[in-house]
Short mmCIF file of C-alpha atoms in Angstrom, two decimals:
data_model
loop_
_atom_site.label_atom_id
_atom_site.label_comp_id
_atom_site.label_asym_id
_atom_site.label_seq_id
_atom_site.Cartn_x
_atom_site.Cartn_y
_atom_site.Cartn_z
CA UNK A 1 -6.64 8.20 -1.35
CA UNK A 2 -5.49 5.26 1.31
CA UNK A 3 -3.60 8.34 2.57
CA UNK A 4 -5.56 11.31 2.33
CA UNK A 5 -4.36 14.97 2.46
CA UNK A 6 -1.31 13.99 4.15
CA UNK A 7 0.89 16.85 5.96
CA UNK A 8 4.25 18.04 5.20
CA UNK A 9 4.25 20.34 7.94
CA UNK A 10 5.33 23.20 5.57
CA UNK A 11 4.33 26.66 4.53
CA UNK A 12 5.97 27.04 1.07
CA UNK A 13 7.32 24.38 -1.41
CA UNK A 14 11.17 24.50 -0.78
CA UNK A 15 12.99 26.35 -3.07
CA UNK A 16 16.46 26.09 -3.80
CA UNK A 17 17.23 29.58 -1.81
CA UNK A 18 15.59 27.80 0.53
CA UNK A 19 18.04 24.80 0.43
CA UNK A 20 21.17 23.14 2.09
CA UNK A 21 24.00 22.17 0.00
CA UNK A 22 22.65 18.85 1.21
CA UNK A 23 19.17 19.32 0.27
CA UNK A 24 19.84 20.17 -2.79
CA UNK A 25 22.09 17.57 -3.91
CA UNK A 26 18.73 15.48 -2.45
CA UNK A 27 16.64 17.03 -4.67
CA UNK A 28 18.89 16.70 -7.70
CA UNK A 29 19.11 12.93 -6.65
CA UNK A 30 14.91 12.84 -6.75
CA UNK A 31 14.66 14.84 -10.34
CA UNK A 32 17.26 12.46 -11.80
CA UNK A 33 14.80 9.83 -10.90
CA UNK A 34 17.13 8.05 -8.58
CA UNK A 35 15.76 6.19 -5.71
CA UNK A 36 16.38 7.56 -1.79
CA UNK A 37 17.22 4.47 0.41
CA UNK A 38 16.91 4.53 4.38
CA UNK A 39 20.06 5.27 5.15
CA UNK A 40 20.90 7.97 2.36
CA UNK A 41 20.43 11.70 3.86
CA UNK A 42 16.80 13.16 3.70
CA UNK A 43 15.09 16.45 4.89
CA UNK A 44 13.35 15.68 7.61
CA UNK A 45 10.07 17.27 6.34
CA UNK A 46 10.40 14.55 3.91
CA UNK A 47 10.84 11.46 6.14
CA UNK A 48 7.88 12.57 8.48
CA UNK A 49 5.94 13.28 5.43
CA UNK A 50 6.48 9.79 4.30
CA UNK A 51 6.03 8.03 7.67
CA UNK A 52 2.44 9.83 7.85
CA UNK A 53 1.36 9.25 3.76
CA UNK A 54 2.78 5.33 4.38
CA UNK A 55 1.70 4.24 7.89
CA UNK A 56 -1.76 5.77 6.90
CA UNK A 57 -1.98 3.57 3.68
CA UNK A 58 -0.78 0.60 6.24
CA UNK A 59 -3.18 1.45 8.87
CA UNK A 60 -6.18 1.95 5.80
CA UNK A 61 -5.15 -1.47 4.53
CA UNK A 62 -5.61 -2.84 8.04
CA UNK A 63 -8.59 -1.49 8.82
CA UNK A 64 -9.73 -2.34 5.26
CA UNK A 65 -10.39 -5.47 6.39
CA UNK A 66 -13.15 -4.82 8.76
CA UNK A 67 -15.82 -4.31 6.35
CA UNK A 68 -14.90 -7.24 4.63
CA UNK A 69 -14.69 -9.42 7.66
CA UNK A 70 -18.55 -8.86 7.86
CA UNK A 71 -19.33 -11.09 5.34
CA UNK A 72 -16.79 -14.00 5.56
CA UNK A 73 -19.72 -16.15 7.59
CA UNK A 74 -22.38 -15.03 5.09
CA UNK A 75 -20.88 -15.17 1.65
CA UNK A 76 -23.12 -17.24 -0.75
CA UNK A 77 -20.95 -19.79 -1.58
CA UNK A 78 -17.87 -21.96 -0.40
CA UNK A 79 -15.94 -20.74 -3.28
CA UNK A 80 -16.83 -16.89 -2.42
CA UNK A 81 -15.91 -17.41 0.96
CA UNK A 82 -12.53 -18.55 -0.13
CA UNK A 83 -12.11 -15.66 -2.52
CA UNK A 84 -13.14 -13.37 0.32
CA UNK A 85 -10.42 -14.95 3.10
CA UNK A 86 -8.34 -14.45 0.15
CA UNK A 87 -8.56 -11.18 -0.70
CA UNK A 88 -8.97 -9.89 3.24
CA UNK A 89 -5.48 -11.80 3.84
CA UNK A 90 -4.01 -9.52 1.21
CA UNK A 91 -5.38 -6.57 2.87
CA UNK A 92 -3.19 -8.50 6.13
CA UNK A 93 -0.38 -8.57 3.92
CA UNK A 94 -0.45 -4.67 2.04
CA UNK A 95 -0.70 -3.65 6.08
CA UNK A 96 2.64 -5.79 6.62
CA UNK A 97 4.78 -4.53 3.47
CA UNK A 98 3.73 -1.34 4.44
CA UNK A 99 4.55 -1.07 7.73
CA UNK A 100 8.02 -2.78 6.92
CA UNK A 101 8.36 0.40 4.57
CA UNK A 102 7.38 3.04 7.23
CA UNK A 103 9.93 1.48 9.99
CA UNK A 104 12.79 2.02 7.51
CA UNK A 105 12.32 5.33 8.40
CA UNK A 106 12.67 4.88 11.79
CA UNK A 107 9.65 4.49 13.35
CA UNK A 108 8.69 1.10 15.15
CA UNK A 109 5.10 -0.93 13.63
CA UNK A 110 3.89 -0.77 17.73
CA UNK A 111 4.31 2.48 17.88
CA UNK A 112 2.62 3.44 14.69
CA UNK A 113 -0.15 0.89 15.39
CA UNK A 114 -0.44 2.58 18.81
CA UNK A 115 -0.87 5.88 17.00
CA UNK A 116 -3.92 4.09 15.37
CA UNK A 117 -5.39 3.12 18.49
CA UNK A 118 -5.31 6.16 19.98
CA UNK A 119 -7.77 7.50 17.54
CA UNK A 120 -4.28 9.67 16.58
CA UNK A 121 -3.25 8.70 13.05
CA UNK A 122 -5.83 8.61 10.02
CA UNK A 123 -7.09 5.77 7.26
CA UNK A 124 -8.92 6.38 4.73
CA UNK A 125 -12.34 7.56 5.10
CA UNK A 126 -14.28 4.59 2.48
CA UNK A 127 -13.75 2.11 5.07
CA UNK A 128 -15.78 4.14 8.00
CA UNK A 129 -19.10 3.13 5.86
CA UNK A 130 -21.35 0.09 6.58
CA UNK A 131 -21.30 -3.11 4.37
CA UNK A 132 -24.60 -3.86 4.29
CA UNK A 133 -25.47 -6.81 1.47
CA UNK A 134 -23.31 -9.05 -0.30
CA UNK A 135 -23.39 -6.96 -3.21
CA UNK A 136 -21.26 -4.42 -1.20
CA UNK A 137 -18.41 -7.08 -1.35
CA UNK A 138 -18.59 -6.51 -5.23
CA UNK A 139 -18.91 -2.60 -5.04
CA UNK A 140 -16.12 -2.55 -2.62
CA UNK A 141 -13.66 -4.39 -5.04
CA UNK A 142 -14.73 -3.27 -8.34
CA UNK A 143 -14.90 0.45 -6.64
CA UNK A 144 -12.78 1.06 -3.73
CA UNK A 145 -10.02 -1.33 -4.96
CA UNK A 146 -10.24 -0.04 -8.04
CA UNK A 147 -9.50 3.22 -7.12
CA UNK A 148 -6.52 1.67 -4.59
CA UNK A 149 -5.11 0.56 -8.07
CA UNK A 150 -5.49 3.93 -10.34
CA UNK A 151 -3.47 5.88 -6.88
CA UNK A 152 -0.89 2.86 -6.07
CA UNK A 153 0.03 2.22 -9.92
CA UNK A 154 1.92 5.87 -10.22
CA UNK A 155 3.28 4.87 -6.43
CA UNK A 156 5.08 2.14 -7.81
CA UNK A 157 7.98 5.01 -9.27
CA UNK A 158 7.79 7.41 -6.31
CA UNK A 159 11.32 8.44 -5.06
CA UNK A 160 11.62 6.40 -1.76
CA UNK A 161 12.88 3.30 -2.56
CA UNK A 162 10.89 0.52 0.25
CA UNK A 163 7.67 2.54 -0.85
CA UNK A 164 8.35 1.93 -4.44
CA UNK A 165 9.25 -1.71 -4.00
CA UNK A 166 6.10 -2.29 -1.47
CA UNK A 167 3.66 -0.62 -4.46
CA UNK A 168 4.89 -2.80 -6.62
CA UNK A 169 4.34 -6.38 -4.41
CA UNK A 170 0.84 -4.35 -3.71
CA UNK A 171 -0.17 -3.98 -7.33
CA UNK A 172 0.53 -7.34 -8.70
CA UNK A 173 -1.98 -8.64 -5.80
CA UNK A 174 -4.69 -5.91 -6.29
CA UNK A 175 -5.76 -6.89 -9.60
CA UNK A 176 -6.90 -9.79 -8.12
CA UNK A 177 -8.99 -7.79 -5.38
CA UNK A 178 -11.12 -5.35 -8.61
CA UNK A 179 -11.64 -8.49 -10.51
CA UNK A 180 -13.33 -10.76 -8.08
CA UNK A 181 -15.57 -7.53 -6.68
CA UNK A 182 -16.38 -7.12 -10.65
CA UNK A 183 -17.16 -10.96 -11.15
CA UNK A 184 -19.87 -10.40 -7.90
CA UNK A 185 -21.19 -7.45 -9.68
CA UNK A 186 -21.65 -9.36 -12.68
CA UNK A 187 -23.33 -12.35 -11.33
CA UNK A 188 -25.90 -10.48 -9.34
CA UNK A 189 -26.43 -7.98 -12.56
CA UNK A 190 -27.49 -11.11 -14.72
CA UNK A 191 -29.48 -12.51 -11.77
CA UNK A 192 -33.01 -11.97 -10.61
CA UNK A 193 -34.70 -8.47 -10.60
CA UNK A 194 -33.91 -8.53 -6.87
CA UNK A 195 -30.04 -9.24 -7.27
CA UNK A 196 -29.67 -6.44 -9.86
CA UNK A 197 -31.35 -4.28 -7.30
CA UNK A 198 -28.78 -5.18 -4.71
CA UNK A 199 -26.19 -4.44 -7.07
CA UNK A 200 -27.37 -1.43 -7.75
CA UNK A 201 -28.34 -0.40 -4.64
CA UNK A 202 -24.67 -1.00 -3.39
CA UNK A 203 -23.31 0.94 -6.72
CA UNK A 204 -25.35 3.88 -5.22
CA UNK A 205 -24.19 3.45 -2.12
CA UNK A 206 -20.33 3.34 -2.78
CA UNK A 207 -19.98 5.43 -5.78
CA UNK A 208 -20.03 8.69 -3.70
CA UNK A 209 -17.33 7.88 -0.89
CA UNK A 210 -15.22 6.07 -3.94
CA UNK A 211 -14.45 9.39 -5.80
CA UNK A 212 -13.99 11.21 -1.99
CA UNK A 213 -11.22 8.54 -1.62
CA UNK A 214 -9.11 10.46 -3.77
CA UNK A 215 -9.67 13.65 -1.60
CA UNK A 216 -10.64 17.32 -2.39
CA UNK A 217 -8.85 19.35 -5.36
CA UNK A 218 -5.50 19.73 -4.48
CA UNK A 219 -4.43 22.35 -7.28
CA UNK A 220 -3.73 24.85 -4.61
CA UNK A 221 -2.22 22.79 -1.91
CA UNK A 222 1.26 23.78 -0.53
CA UNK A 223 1.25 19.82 0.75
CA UNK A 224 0.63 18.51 -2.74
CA UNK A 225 2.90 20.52 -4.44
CA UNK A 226 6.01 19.76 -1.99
CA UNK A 227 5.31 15.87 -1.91
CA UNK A 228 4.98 16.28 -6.07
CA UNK A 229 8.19 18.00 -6.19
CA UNK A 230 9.85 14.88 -3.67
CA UNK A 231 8.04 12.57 -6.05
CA UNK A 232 5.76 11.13 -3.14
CA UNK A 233 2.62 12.60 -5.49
CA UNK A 234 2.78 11.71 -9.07
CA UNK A 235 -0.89 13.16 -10.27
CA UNK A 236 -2.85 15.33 -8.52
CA UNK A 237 -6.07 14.36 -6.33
CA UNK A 238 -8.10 15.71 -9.66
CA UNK A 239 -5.98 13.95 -12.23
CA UNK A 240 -6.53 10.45 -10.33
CA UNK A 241 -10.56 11.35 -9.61
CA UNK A 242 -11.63 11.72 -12.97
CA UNK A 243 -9.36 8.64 -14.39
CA UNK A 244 -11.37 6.43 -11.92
CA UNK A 245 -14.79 7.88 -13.30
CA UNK A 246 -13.51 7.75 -17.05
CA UNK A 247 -12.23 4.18 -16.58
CA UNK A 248 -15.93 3.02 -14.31
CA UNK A 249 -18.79 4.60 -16.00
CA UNK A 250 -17.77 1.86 -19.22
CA UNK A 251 -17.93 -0.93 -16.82
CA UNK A 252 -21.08 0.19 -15.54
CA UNK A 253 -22.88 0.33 -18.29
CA UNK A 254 -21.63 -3.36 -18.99
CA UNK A 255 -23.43 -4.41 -15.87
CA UNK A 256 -26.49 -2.51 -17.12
CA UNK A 257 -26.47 -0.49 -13.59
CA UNK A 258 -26.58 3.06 -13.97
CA UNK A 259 -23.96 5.61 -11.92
CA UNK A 260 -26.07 7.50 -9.39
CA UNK A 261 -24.99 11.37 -10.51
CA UNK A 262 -27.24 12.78 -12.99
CA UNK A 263 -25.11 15.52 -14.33
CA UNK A 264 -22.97 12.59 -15.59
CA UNK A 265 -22.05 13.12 -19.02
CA UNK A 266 -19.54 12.03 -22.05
CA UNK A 267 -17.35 15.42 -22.78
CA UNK A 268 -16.29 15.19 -26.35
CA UNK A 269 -14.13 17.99 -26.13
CA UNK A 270 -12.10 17.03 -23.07
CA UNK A 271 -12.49 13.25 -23.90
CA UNK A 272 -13.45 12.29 -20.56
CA UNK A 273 -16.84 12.27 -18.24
CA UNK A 274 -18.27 15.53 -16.33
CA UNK A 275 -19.69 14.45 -13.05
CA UNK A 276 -21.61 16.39 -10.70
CA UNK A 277 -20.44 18.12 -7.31
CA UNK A 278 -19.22 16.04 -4.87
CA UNK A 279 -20.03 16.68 -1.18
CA UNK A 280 -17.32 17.20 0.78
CA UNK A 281 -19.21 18.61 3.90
CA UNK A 282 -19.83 14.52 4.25
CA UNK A 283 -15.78 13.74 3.27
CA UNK A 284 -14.88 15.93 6.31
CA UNK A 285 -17.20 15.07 8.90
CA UNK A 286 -16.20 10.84 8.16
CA UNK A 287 -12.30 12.52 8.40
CA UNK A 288 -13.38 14.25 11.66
CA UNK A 289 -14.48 11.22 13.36
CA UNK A 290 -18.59 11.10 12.55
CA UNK A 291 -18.58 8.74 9.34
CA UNK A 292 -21.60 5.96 10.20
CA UNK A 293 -19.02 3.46 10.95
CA UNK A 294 -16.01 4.84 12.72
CA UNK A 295 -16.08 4.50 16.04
CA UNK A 296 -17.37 0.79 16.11
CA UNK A 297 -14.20 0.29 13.56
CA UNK A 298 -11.57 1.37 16.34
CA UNK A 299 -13.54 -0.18 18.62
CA UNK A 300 -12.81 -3.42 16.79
CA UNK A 301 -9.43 -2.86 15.94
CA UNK A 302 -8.74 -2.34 19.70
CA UNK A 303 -10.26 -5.07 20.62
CA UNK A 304 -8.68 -7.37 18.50
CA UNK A 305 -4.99 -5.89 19.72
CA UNK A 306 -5.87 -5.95 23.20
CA UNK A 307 -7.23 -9.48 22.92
CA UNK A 308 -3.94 -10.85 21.22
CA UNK A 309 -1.63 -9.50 23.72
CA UNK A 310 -1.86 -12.76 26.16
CA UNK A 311 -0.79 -14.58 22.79
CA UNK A 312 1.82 -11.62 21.81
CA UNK A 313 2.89 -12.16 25.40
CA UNK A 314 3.47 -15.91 25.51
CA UNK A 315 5.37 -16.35 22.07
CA UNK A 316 8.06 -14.13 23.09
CA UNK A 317 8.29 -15.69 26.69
CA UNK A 318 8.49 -19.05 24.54
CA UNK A 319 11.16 -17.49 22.57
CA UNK A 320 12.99 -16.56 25.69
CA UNK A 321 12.65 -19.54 27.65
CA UNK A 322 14.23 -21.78 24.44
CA UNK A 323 16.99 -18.73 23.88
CA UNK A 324 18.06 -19.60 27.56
CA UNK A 325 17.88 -22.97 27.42
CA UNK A 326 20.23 -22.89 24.42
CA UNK A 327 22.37 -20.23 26.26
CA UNK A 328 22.55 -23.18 29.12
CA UNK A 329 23.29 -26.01 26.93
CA UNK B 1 3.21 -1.71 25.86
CA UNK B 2 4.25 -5.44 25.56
CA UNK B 3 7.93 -6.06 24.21
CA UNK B 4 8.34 -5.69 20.43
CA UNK B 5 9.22 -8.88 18.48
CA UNK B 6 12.56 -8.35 16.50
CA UNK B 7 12.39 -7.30 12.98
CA UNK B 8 13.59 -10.02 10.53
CA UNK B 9 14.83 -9.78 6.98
CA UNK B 10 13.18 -12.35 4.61
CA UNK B 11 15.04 -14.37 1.11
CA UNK B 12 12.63 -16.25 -1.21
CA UNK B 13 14.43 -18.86 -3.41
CA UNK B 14 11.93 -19.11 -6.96
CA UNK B 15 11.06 -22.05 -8.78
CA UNK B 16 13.93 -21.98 -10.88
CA UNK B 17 17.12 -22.39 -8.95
CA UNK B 18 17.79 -18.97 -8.44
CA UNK B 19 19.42 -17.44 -5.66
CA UNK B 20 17.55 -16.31 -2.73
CA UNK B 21 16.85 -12.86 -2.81
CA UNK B 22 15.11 -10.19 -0.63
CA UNK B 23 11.45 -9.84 -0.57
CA UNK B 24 11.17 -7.83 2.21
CA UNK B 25 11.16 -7.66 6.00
CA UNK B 26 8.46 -9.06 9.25
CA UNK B 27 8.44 -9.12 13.06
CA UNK B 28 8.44 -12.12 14.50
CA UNK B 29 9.02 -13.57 18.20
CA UNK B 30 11.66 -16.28 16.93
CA UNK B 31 13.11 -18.24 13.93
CA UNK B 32 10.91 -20.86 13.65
CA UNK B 33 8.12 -18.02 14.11
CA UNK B 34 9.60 -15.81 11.17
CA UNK B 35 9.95 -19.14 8.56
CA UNK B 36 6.31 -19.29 9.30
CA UNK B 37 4.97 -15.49 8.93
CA UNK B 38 7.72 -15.15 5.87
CA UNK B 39 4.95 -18.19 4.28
CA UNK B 40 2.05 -16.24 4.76
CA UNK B 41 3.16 -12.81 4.02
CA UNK B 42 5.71 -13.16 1.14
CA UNK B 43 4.62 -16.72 -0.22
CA UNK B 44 0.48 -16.44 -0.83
CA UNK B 45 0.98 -17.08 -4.56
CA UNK B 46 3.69 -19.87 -5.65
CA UNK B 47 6.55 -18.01 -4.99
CA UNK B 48 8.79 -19.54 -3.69
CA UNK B 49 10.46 -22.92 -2.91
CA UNK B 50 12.64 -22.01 0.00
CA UNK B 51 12.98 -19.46 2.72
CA UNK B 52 15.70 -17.77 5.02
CA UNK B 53 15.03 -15.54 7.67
CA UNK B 54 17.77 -13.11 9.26
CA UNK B 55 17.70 -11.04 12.00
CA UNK B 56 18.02 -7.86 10.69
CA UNK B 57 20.15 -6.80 13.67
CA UNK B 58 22.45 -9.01 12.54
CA UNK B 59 23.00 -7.84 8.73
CA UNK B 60 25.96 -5.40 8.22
CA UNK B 61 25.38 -3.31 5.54
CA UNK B 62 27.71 -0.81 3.49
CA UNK B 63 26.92 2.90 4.52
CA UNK B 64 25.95 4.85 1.50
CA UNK B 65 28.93 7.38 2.30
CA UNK B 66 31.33 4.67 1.33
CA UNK B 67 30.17 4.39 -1.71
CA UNK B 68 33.16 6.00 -3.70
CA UNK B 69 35.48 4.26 -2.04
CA UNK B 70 33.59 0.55 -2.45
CA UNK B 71 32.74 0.84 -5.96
CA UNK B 72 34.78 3.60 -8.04
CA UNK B 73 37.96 1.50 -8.14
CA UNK B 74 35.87 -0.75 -11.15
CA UNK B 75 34.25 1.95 -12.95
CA UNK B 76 38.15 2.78 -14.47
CA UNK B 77 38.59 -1.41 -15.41
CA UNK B 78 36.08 -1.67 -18.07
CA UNK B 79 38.50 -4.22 -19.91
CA UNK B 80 37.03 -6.53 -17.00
CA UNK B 81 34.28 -7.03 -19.59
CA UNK B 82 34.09 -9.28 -23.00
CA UNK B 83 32.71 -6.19 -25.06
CA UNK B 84 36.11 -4.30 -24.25
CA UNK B 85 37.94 -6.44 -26.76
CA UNK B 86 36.68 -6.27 -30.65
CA UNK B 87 36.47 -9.14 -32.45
CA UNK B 88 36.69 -9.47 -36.38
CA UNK B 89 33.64 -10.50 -37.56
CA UNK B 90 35.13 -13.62 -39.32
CA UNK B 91 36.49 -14.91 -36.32
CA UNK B 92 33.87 -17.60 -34.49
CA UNK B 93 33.21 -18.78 -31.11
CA UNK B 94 34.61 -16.38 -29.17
#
């Protein structure tokens, strides 16, 4: 998802042979459904863990804004513009909660930002493709954001307590974010031939990297099934994947665009859609490094930190300068 | 690596005359700085009227391992609340 396949750094799920007295009075704490808080006692399998899964959802929400940032000068109209300065300064903001979580943990936001820079830690792999019409502002909100809801929604009751409280500020904002991208896939659906065809166009271009956000099947995963059992997972990869398909296709076929997967088809039986194999020779190689778009996205992420260090710089030597003054006075 | 800005703890106050009460935390260089980011990151939709910012350096918290000793003492007084005390139903206003 925003955090994809995220290590625990562990062989088997922990068993309670396996356990401390201390570990398993944590785990007893997490299947009672009580909250951890920073300074309670944790394994630290499970505060790494956690620092990767939420600085990765930070650093996705940051670089989220890239693609976005693309079309702020070309949006149609005044009003979309604002809508899109909007929605991109949430993306700002998601970054900022989630950081805050990750440093309860003990980790500093420069160092985990640094981590970015160095090509080191990992976002998700939907924002390493190219925005290429307006219509992809619509895809991206009624798709990718849409699928950001369906994984952050069971977040909200995960086990840590600052990640819990951060899903929830998160979700009340994202709603906001699916909406709008569904409103620009509406108005270009019921507009010329050529505007449906850009919405369509972008529906076939996002549909595939949407369902890889959720990453491959998990079922056998040792990672999965530790984070499930420290309530950092609630469903699995699978689960989430096929509510996001179940829950589009509908709205699809309200816009009169059609899902590009033709083994797509209603299941009576299991009450939800089949789809058709997803590639995830493609998923891997955007992970490794080689999507279209991911070296000009650090590129620009870099840029823009290295830029805003004279700034950085000069606040806190304004700071200082007024702290001493004081100090004189 | 430039210097890190502090971390600061944020309070919203609602609409309603509430108390202030934590949203969450920011870096910031200085005070004035903090009021400012607190706006943008924990005020984007009407929520609040009025805004503190705290170092968090400078918050001292109760440890978790204190806990018995902080808060068992008033799990034994439950007469400290109103529903300890039946009332007959024909008695009013109380």
């Amino acid at each position: 998802m925003y955090a994809q396949m995220v290590e625990t750094g562990l062989k088997n799920v922990r068993t309670v042979d396996d356990m401390s007295e201390e570990e398993r009075a944590f785990q007893e704490r997490i299947d009672a459904g009580i909250k951890i808080e920073a300074k309670d006692w944790m394994p630290e399998a499970y505060r790494k863990t956690l620092v990767r899964q939420i600085s990765q959802h930070a650093h996705s929400e940051i670089v989220g804004q890239l693609p976005e940032g693309n079309w702020v000068t070309r949006a149609p109209t005044l009003k979309r513009k604002s809508i899109l300065l909007a929605k991109i300064q949430d993306e700002a903001g998601h970054g900022l909660y989630l950081y805050s979580a990750a440093e309860t943990l003990g980790v500093s936001r420069d160092e985990l930002l640094a981590a970015l820079h160095s090509g080191k830690a990992k976002y998700s792999s939907i924002f390493n493709y190219p925005t290429l019409s307006w219509a992809d502002m619509g895809a991206i909100g009624w798709l990718v954001d849409g699928s950001a809801i369906i994984n952050q929604i069971p977040l909200c009751r995960c086990s840590y307590g600052p990640y819990s409280r951060a899903m929830i500020r998160v979700c009340k904002e994202e709603s906001f974010h699916a909406r709008q991208g569904y409103d620009i896939m509406m108005a270009l659906a019921r507009g010329t031939p050529e505007q449906k065809a850009m919405a369509q166009d972008a529906l076939n271009r996002w549909w595939w990297p949407s369902l890889m956000m959720f990453g491959p099947s998990d079922a056998d995963s040792v990672n999965s099934a530790q984070s499930s059992k420290w309530r950092i997972k609630l469903f699995s990869n699978d689960e989430l994947r096929q509510r996001m398909v179940d829950q589009t296709v509908p709205q699809a076929e309200f816009l009169g665009l059609t899902i590009p997967d033709p083994d797509l088809k209603w299941n009576a039986e299991r009450g939800s859609y089949d789809f058709g194999e997803i590639d995830w020779s493609e998923f891997h190689n955007v992970l490794k490094g080689n999507g279209p778009c991911n070296r000009e996205r650090l590129r620009t992420r870099v840029k823009a930190w290295d830029d805003g260090e004279w700034f950085r710089d000069a606040l806190v030597a304004h700071a200082e300068k007024k702290q001493a003054k004081k100090a004189a006075a | 690596m430039s210097k890190e800005w502090p971390l600061w703890e944020v309070f919203i106050r609602s609409q309603h005359g509430l108390a202030h009460k934590h949203v969450g935390s920011l870096h910031a260089p200085d005070a004035e700085m903090a009021v400012n980011n607190a706006r943008d990151v924990y005020t984007r939709r009407n929520e609040g009227v009025s805004i503190w910012v705290v170092r968090a350096a400078d918050i001292v918290a109760s440890s978790p391992a204190d806990k018995g000793a902080l808060f068992e003492p008033s799990n034994s007084k439950v007469y400290r609340h109103p529903t300890f005390f039946p009332m007959p139903e024909e008695v009013k206003n109380l």
